[in-house]
Structures are given as structure tokens and as C-alpha cells.
Amino acid sequence: MIAWALFIPACFALNCAPGPNNMMAFSNAARLGFGTACLGGLGRVPAFAALIGVTVLGLGAVLAASAEAFLVIKIAGAIYLIYTGIQMLLKAKAFAEMQSGDVALKALMRRDFTMAIANPKAIAIFTAFFPQFLDPSMPAWSQLLQMGGVFLVLEVLAVALYALAGAVLGRFIKSARVFINLNRLVGGALIAAGGSMALTRH
């Protein structure tokens, strides 16, 4: 049986790490409100579900063992994060002035999806983290699917928590300058994350 008492808190800690997707949910909520940020943040769910499926099929282990394949995905993901960060910096003022009605929900979800699917660290998590909790007496694929399902539920909860924190901040801060600086902060964080990803060794 899966050691749920150990897996759930450890997994939730990973879900709540301040990565690019969570920082984006926080920033979106501060500008656009809790509901819009939550729905936009759900774009990562199908991306992570697909990566979990890849892991269950065993392709995650193959990718982890292939330095060339990992490098290609890593560089592509890093470029996208850096590009998004630069856009946040260049358009910080325009983003700060946006209202929820000015933003297409599909665009928010698409950006969240792309960030998640382009991040090879997700594959590393599913490939290296999940197996630590497997019961060798039971089929691995069914356990991986169960853990994957719990991961997705916890990911939705993490989105809600970051969106709630951002929405609370947005209610108390009315200065446009603060929102501009917040966008610049998130943009800088995305660029740093992309740079770190590019420089991280396999």
C-alpha cells in the first residue's frame, strides 16, 4: 500500500514550491482577482496529467537517461520562461492596468499549460519522487496513477492558495506602481528560473 501519510505532505510541499506557475497565479490574482487567476492556473492540470501519463508509460525514465533529449526539452523550456519573463518586464505597466474583462481566460490557461509542459523538472519529479513511495508487492502503474491523481488534486489546491494570497494582496494595495513592480518581480523570477533551468546539469 502506498505510504499516503508520507506521500501527501511531501507531495504538497512540492506543489506549493514558488515555481513559475505558482508565481504567475499569484501575480494574476493580484491584478485580476481570485476567480480569474484560479481558472487560468488550471491550465497546468492537463499538462501535468500528460507528463504523469508519460511517466506511467515508462518514457520518463527513458528521457531521464537520455542527456540529449533532456537537453533539448530543458533549453526549450528555459527559452520560454525567459521570453515570458521579458514580456512581463516590458509590459509591466500594461499588465498592471488590465482588468479581468480585458484578459482572455484561454490565454491565461494556455500560458500556464505551456509553462508546465515545458518544464523538465516535472518529469524529474514524477520519475524520481513517485517511485520512492511504491509498494513493490503491487503493480507500479496503478500506484503511479493513484499518486498522479492525488498530485493533480493537490496542485489545484496550491493554485487556489497562491491565487488567494495574490487576491488578498490586490485588495489592500491600490497603487498602480506596486502592481508594476510586482509584475517586474515576477518577470525577473521567470527569467531567473529560465536561466537556472538552462544551467542545471542533467
PDB file of C-alpha atoms in Angstrom:
ATOM      1  CA  MET A   1       0.000   0.000   0.000  1.00  0.00           C
ATOM      2  CA  ILE A   2       1.212   3.492  -0.820  1.00  0.00           C
ATOM      3  CA  ALA A   3       2.520   5.327   2.241  1.00  0.00           C
ATOM      4  CA  TRP A   4      -0.050   8.102   1.939  1.00  0.00           C
ATOM      5  CA  ALA A   5       0.810   9.637   5.325  1.00  0.00           C
ATOM      6  CA  LEU A   6       4.291  10.351   3.978  1.00  0.00           C
ATOM      7  CA  PHE A   7       3.460  10.949   0.338  1.00  0.00           C
ATOM      8  CA  ILE A   8       0.711  13.560   0.721  1.00  0.00           C
ATOM      9  CA  PRO A   9       2.605  16.135   2.850  1.00  0.00           C
ATOM     10  CA  ALA A  10       5.822  15.652   0.849  1.00  0.00           C
ATOM     11  CA  CYS A  11       3.919  15.988  -2.424  1.00  0.00           C
ATOM     12  CA  PHE A  12       2.021  19.066  -1.252  1.00  0.00           C
ATOM     13  CA  ALA A  13       5.322  20.712  -0.328  1.00  0.00           C
ATOM     14  CA  LEU A  14       6.396  20.225  -3.955  1.00  0.00           C
ATOM     15  CA  ASN A  15       3.058  21.556  -5.211  1.00  0.00           C
ATOM     16  CA  CYS A  16       3.438  24.696  -3.093  1.00  0.00           C
ATOM     17  CA  ALA A  17       7.020  25.464  -4.115  1.00  0.00           C
ATOM     18  CA  PRO A  18       7.182  29.013  -5.544  1.00  0.00           C
ATOM     19  CA  GLY A  19       7.824  27.939  -9.120  1.00  0.00           C
ATOM     20  CA  PRO A  20       6.933  29.834 -12.318  1.00  0.00           C
ATOM     21  CA  ASN A  21       3.319  28.605 -12.473  1.00  0.00           C
ATOM     22  CA  ASN A  22       2.562  29.475  -8.859  1.00  0.00           C
ATOM     23  CA  MET A  23       4.207  32.893  -9.153  1.00  0.00           C
ATOM     24  CA  MET A  24       2.097  33.590 -12.221  1.00  0.00           C
ATOM     25  CA  ALA A  25      -1.089  32.590 -10.366  1.00  0.00           C
ATOM     26  CA  PHE A  26      -0.129  34.959  -7.548  1.00  0.00           C
ATOM     27  CA  SER A  27       0.533  37.841  -9.918  1.00  0.00           C
ATOM     28  CA  ASN A  28      -2.650  37.226 -11.919  1.00  0.00           C
ATOM     29  CA  ALA A  29      -4.770  37.154  -8.771  1.00  0.00           C
ATOM     30  CA  ALA A  30      -3.333  40.425  -7.503  1.00  0.00           C
ATOM     31  CA  ARG A  31      -4.329  42.132 -10.755  1.00  0.00           C
ATOM     32  CA  LEU A  32      -7.356  40.181 -11.968  1.00  0.00           C
ATOM     33  CA  GLY A  33      -8.921  38.607  -8.888  1.00  0.00           C
ATOM     34  CA  PHE A  34      -9.136  35.166  -7.314  1.00  0.00           C
ATOM     35  CA  GLY A  35     -11.554  33.511  -9.744  1.00  0.00           C
ATOM     36  CA  THR A  36      -9.773  34.519 -12.935  1.00  0.00           C
ATOM     37  CA  ALA A  37      -6.374  33.524 -11.550  1.00  0.00           C
ATOM     38  CA  CYS A  38      -7.686  30.155 -10.345  1.00  0.00           C
ATOM     39  CA  LEU A  39      -9.256  29.287 -13.681  1.00  0.00           C
ATOM     40  CA  GLY A  40      -6.196  30.467 -15.578  1.00  0.00           C
ATOM     41  CA  GLY A  41      -3.969  28.431 -13.275  1.00  0.00           C
ATOM     42  CA  LEU A  42      -5.868  25.252 -14.121  1.00  0.00           C
ATOM     43  CA  GLY A  43      -4.104  25.242 -17.480  1.00  0.00           C
ATOM     44  CA  ARG A  44      -1.281  23.306 -15.819  1.00  0.00           C
ATOM     45  CA  VAL A  45      -3.528  20.374 -14.885  1.00  0.00           C
ATOM     46  CA  PRO A  46      -3.754  18.767 -18.357  1.00  0.00           C
ATOM     47  CA  ALA A  47      -0.015  19.394 -18.817  1.00  0.00           C
ATOM     48  CA  PHE A  48       0.869  17.588 -15.602  1.00  0.00           C
ATOM     49  CA  ALA A  49      -1.655  14.857 -16.378  1.00  0.00           C
ATOM     50  CA  ALA A  50       0.096  14.259 -19.704  1.00  0.00           C
ATOM     51  CA  LEU A  51       3.506  14.143 -18.008  1.00  0.00           C
ATOM     52  CA  ILE A  52       2.182  11.694 -15.429  1.00  0.00           C
ATOM     53  CA  GLY A  53       0.922   9.542 -18.290  1.00  0.00           C
ATOM     54  CA  VAL A  54       4.389   9.666 -19.849  1.00  0.00           C
ATOM     55  CA  THR A  55       5.903   8.572 -16.547  1.00  0.00           C
ATOM     56  CA  VAL A  56       3.460   5.683 -16.164  1.00  0.00           C
ATOM     57  CA  LEU A  57       4.351   4.503 -19.664  1.00  0.00           C
ATOM     58  CA  GLY A  58       7.989   4.461 -18.671  1.00  0.00           C
ATOM     59  CA  LEU A  59       9.055   7.176 -21.069  1.00  0.00           C
ATOM     60  CA  GLY A  60      10.004   9.445 -18.197  1.00  0.00           C
ATOM     61  CA  ALA A  61      12.792   7.083 -17.204  1.00  0.00           C
ATOM     62  CA  VAL A  62      13.976   6.908 -20.816  1.00  0.00           C
ATOM     63  CA  LEU A  63      14.006  10.698 -21.068  1.00  0.00           C
ATOM     64  CA  ALA A  64      15.842  10.995 -17.760  1.00  0.00           C
ATOM     65  CA  ALA A  65      18.505   8.619 -19.079  1.00  0.00           C
ATOM     66  CA  SER A  66      18.917  10.448 -22.388  1.00  0.00           C
ATOM     67  CA  ALA A  67      21.096  13.506 -21.943  1.00  0.00           C
ATOM     68  CA  GLU A  68      20.378  14.745 -25.472  1.00  0.00           C
ATOM     69  CA  ALA A  69      16.581  14.517 -25.198  1.00  0.00           C
ATOM     70  CA  PHE A  70      16.612  16.111 -21.758  1.00  0.00           C
ATOM     71  CA  LEU A  71      18.846  18.919 -23.002  1.00  0.00           C
ATOM     72  CA  VAL A  72      16.513  19.770 -25.890  1.00  0.00           C
ATOM     73  CA  ILE A  73      13.442  19.939 -23.634  1.00  0.00           C
ATOM     74  CA  LYS A  74      15.345  21.824 -20.950  1.00  0.00           C
ATOM     75  CA  ILE A  75      16.612  24.510 -23.337  1.00  0.00           C
ATOM     76  CA  ALA A  76      13.174  24.905 -24.939  1.00  0.00           C
ATOM     77  CA  GLY A  77      11.566  25.306 -21.524  1.00  0.00           C
ATOM     78  CA  ALA A  78      14.240  27.760 -20.400  1.00  0.00           C
ATOM     79  CA  ILE A  79      13.779  29.880 -23.520  1.00  0.00           C
ATOM     80  CA  TYR A  80      10.024  30.039 -22.980  1.00  0.00           C
ATOM     81  CA  LEU A  81      10.379  31.060 -19.323  1.00  0.00           C
ATOM     82  CA  ILE A  82      12.911  33.754 -20.189  1.00  0.00           C
ATOM     83  CA  TYR A  83      10.713  35.008 -23.046  1.00  0.00           C
ATOM     84  CA  THR A  84       7.673  35.201 -20.746  1.00  0.00           C
ATOM     85  CA  GLY A  85       9.733  36.969 -18.082  1.00  0.00           C
ATOM     86  CA  ILE A  86      10.950  39.550 -20.580  1.00  0.00           C
ATOM     87  CA  GLN A  87       7.360  40.155 -21.700  1.00  0.00           C
ATOM     88  CA  MET A  88       6.379  40.716 -18.054  1.00  0.00           C
ATOM     89  CA  LEU A  89       9.178  43.263 -17.684  1.00  0.00           C
ATOM     90  CA  LEU A  90       8.481  45.114 -20.930  1.00  0.00           C
ATOM     91  CA  LYS A  91       4.709  45.189 -20.417  1.00  0.00           C
ATOM     92  CA  ALA A  92       4.666  45.575 -16.633  1.00  0.00           C
ATOM     93  CA  LYS A  93       2.638  48.795 -16.794  1.00  0.00           C
ATOM     94  CA  ALA A  94       0.136  47.485 -19.340  1.00  0.00           C
ATOM     95  CA  PHE A  95      -0.396  44.297 -17.322  1.00  0.00           C
ATOM     96  CA  ALA A  96      -0.869  46.322 -14.137  1.00  0.00           C
ATOM     97  CA  GLU A  97      -3.673  48.313 -15.757  1.00  0.00           C
ATOM     98  CA  MET A  98      -5.550  45.253 -17.018  1.00  0.00           C
ATOM     99  CA  GLN A  99      -8.897  44.256 -15.569  1.00  0.00           C
ATOM    100  CA  SER A 100     -10.350  40.755 -15.614  1.00  0.00           C
ATOM    101  CA  GLY A 101     -12.568  41.659 -18.560  1.00  0.00           C
ATOM    102  CA  ASP A 102      -9.522  42.668 -20.608  1.00  0.00           C
ATOM    103  CA  VAL A 103      -7.889  39.245 -20.388  1.00  0.00           C
ATOM    104  CA  ALA A 104      -8.917  36.170 -22.349  1.00  0.00           C
ATOM    105  CA  LEU A 105      -9.177  33.247 -19.957  1.00  0.00           C
ATOM    106  CA  LYS A 106      -7.970  30.899 -22.687  1.00  0.00           C
ATOM    107  CA  ALA A 107      -4.778  32.942 -22.977  1.00  0.00           C
ATOM    108  CA  LEU A 108      -4.077  32.612 -19.255  1.00  0.00           C
ATOM    109  CA  MET A 109      -4.717  28.866 -19.333  1.00  0.00           C
ATOM    110  CA  ARG A 110      -2.606  28.429 -22.456  1.00  0.00           C
ATOM    111  CA  ARG A 111       0.326  30.249 -20.875  1.00  0.00           C
ATOM    112  CA  ASP A 112       0.026  28.173 -17.696  1.00  0.00           C
ATOM    113  CA  PHE A 113      -0.155  24.978 -19.753  1.00  0.00           C
ATOM    114  CA  THR A 114       2.936  25.887 -21.772  1.00  0.00           C
ATOM    115  CA  MET A 115       4.945  26.737 -18.666  1.00  0.00           C
ATOM    116  CA  ALA A 116       4.077  23.398 -17.097  1.00  0.00           C
ATOM    117  CA  ILE A 117       4.591  21.197 -20.146  1.00  0.00           C
ATOM    118  CA  ALA A 118       7.920  22.867 -20.993  1.00  0.00           C
ATOM    119  CA  ASN A 119       9.389  22.279 -17.546  1.00  0.00           C
ATOM    120  CA  PRO A 120      11.508  19.097 -17.467  1.00  0.00           C
ATOM    121  CA  LYS A 121      11.637  19.306 -13.675  1.00  0.00           C
ATOM    122  CA  ALA A 122       8.076  17.978 -13.641  1.00  0.00           C
ATOM    123  CA  ILE A 123       9.230  14.820 -15.387  1.00  0.00           C
ATOM    124  CA  ALA A 124      12.089  14.551 -12.905  1.00  0.00           C
ATOM    125  CA  ILE A 125       9.633  14.815 -10.018  1.00  0.00           C
ATOM    126  CA  PHE A 126       7.324  12.147 -11.362  1.00  0.00           C
ATOM    127  CA  THR A 127      10.206   9.862 -12.326  1.00  0.00           C
ATOM    128  CA  ALA A 128      12.327  10.238  -9.190  1.00  0.00           C
ATOM    129  CA  PHE A 129       9.858  11.232  -6.468  1.00  0.00           C
ATOM    130  CA  PHE A 130       6.891   8.933  -7.057  1.00  0.00           C
ATOM    131  CA  PRO A 131       8.843   5.648  -7.098  1.00  0.00           C
ATOM    132  CA  GLN A 132      10.074   6.268  -3.547  1.00  0.00           C
ATOM    133  CA  PHE A 133       6.556   5.555  -2.299  1.00  0.00           C
ATOM    134  CA  LEU A 134       5.815   2.479  -4.417  1.00  0.00           C
ATOM    135  CA  ASP A 135       4.861  -0.802  -2.766  1.00  0.00           C
ATOM    136  CA  PRO A 136       6.937  -3.428  -4.613  1.00  0.00           C
ATOM    137  CA  SER A 137       4.271  -6.061  -3.959  1.00  0.00           C
ATOM    138  CA  MET A 138       1.714  -4.179  -6.081  1.00  0.00           C
ATOM    139  CA  PRO A 139       1.632  -3.178  -9.773  1.00  0.00           C
ATOM    140  CA  ALA A 140       3.665   0.007 -10.249  1.00  0.00           C
ATOM    141  CA  TRP A 141       1.464   1.555 -12.942  1.00  0.00           C
ATOM    142  CA  SER A 142      -1.695   1.541 -10.801  1.00  0.00           C
ATOM    143  CA  GLN A 143       0.142   3.119  -7.884  1.00  0.00           C
ATOM    144  CA  LEU A 144       1.682   5.779 -10.133  1.00  0.00           C
ATOM    145  CA  LEU A 145      -1.770   6.630 -11.458  1.00  0.00           C
ATOM    146  CA  GLN A 146      -3.126   6.950  -7.918  1.00  0.00           C
ATOM    147  CA  MET A 147      -0.255   9.174  -6.839  1.00  0.00           C
ATOM    148  CA  GLY A 148      -0.645  11.171 -10.035  1.00  0.00           C
ATOM    149  CA  GLY A 149      -4.305  11.759  -9.282  1.00  0.00           C
ATOM    150  CA  VAL A 150      -3.513  12.950  -5.765  1.00  0.00           C
ATOM    151  CA  PHE A 151      -0.767  15.193  -7.160  1.00  0.00           C
ATOM    152  CA  LEU A 152      -3.237  16.875  -9.510  1.00  0.00           C
ATOM    153  CA  VAL A 153      -5.746  17.465  -6.702  1.00  0.00           C
ATOM    154  CA  LEU A 154      -3.021  18.985  -4.529  1.00  0.00           C
ATOM    155  CA  GLU A 155      -1.862  21.094  -7.475  1.00  0.00           C
ATOM    156  CA  VAL A 156      -5.333  22.608  -7.799  1.00  0.00           C
ATOM    157  CA  LEU A 157      -5.241  23.379  -4.069  1.00  0.00           C
ATOM    158  CA  ALA A 158      -1.838  25.033  -4.483  1.00  0.00           C
ATOM    159  CA  VAL A 159      -3.228  27.181  -7.314  1.00  0.00           C
ATOM    160  CA  ALA A 160      -6.073  28.266  -5.041  1.00  0.00           C
ATOM    161  CA  LEU A 161      -3.701  29.146  -2.193  1.00  0.00           C
ATOM    162  CA  TYR A 162      -1.422  31.264  -4.380  1.00  0.00           C
ATOM    163  CA  ALA A 163      -4.421  32.910  -6.026  1.00  0.00           C
ATOM    164  CA  LEU A 164      -5.929  33.648  -2.625  1.00  0.00           C
ATOM    165  CA  ALA A 165      -2.685  35.214  -1.412  1.00  0.00           C
ATOM    166  CA  GLY A 166      -2.477  37.320  -4.560  1.00  0.00           C
ATOM    167  CA  ALA A 167      -6.121  38.382  -4.324  1.00  0.00           C
ATOM    168  CA  VAL A 168      -5.681  39.447  -0.690  1.00  0.00           C
ATOM    169  CA  LEU A 169      -2.643  41.494  -1.675  1.00  0.00           C
ATOM    170  CA  GLY A 170      -4.594  43.060  -4.531  1.00  0.00           C
ATOM    171  CA  ARG A 171      -7.412  44.162  -2.201  1.00  0.00           C
ATOM    172  CA  PHE A 172      -5.099  46.061   0.107  1.00  0.00           C
ATOM    173  CA  ILE A 173      -2.819  47.586  -2.469  1.00  0.00           C
ATOM    174  CA  LYS A 174      -4.306  50.194  -4.757  1.00  0.00           C
ATOM    175  CA  SER A 175      -1.153  51.817  -6.094  1.00  0.00           C
ATOM    176  CA  ALA A 176      -0.502  51.083  -9.751  1.00  0.00           C
ATOM    177  CA  ARG A 177       3.219  51.416  -9.043  1.00  0.00           C
ATOM    178  CA  VAL A 178       3.087  48.451  -6.675  1.00  0.00           C
ATOM    179  CA  PHE A 179       1.424  46.269  -9.317  1.00  0.00           C
ATOM    180  CA  ILE A 180       4.003  47.364 -11.891  1.00  0.00           C
ATOM    181  CA  ASN A 181       6.805  46.401  -9.517  1.00  0.00           C
ATOM    182  CA  LEU A 182       5.062  43.106  -8.750  1.00  0.00           C
ATOM    183  CA  ASN A 183       4.924  42.306 -12.460  1.00  0.00           C
ATOM    184  CA  ARG A 184       8.601  43.185 -12.761  1.00  0.00           C
ATOM    185  CA  LEU A 185       9.380  40.966  -9.781  1.00  0.00           C
ATOM    186  CA  VAL A 186       7.532  38.030 -11.315  1.00  0.00           C
ATOM    187  CA  GLY A 187       9.163  38.721 -14.681  1.00  0.00           C
ATOM    188  CA  GLY A 188      12.576  38.708 -13.060  1.00  0.00           C
ATOM    189  CA  ALA A 189      11.738  35.489 -11.227  1.00  0.00           C
ATOM    190  CA  LEU A 190      10.726  33.829 -14.507  1.00  0.00           C
ATOM    191  CA  ILE A 191      13.951  34.927 -16.190  1.00  0.00           C
ATOM    192  CA  ALA A 192      15.956  33.648 -13.215  1.00  0.00           C
ATOM    193  CA  ALA A 193      14.061  30.344 -13.308  1.00  0.00           C
ATOM    194  CA  GLY A 194      14.735  30.017 -17.032  1.00  0.00           C
ATOM    195  CA  GLY A 195      18.407  30.801 -16.565  1.00  0.00           C
ATOM    196  CA  SER A 196      18.670  28.328 -13.712  1.00  0.00           C
ATOM    197  CA  MET A 197      16.956  25.665 -15.791  1.00  0.00           C
ATOM    198  CA  ALA A 198      19.336  26.231 -18.694  1.00  0.00           C
ATOM    199  CA  LEU A 199      22.388  25.968 -16.445  1.00  0.00           C
ATOM    200  CA  THR A 200      21.207  22.996 -14.406  1.00  0.00           C
ATOM    201  CA  ARG A 201      23.127  19.857 -15.176  1.00  0.00           C
ATOM    202  CA  HIS A 202      21.250  16.627 -16.054  1.00  0.00           C
TER     203      HIS A 202
END
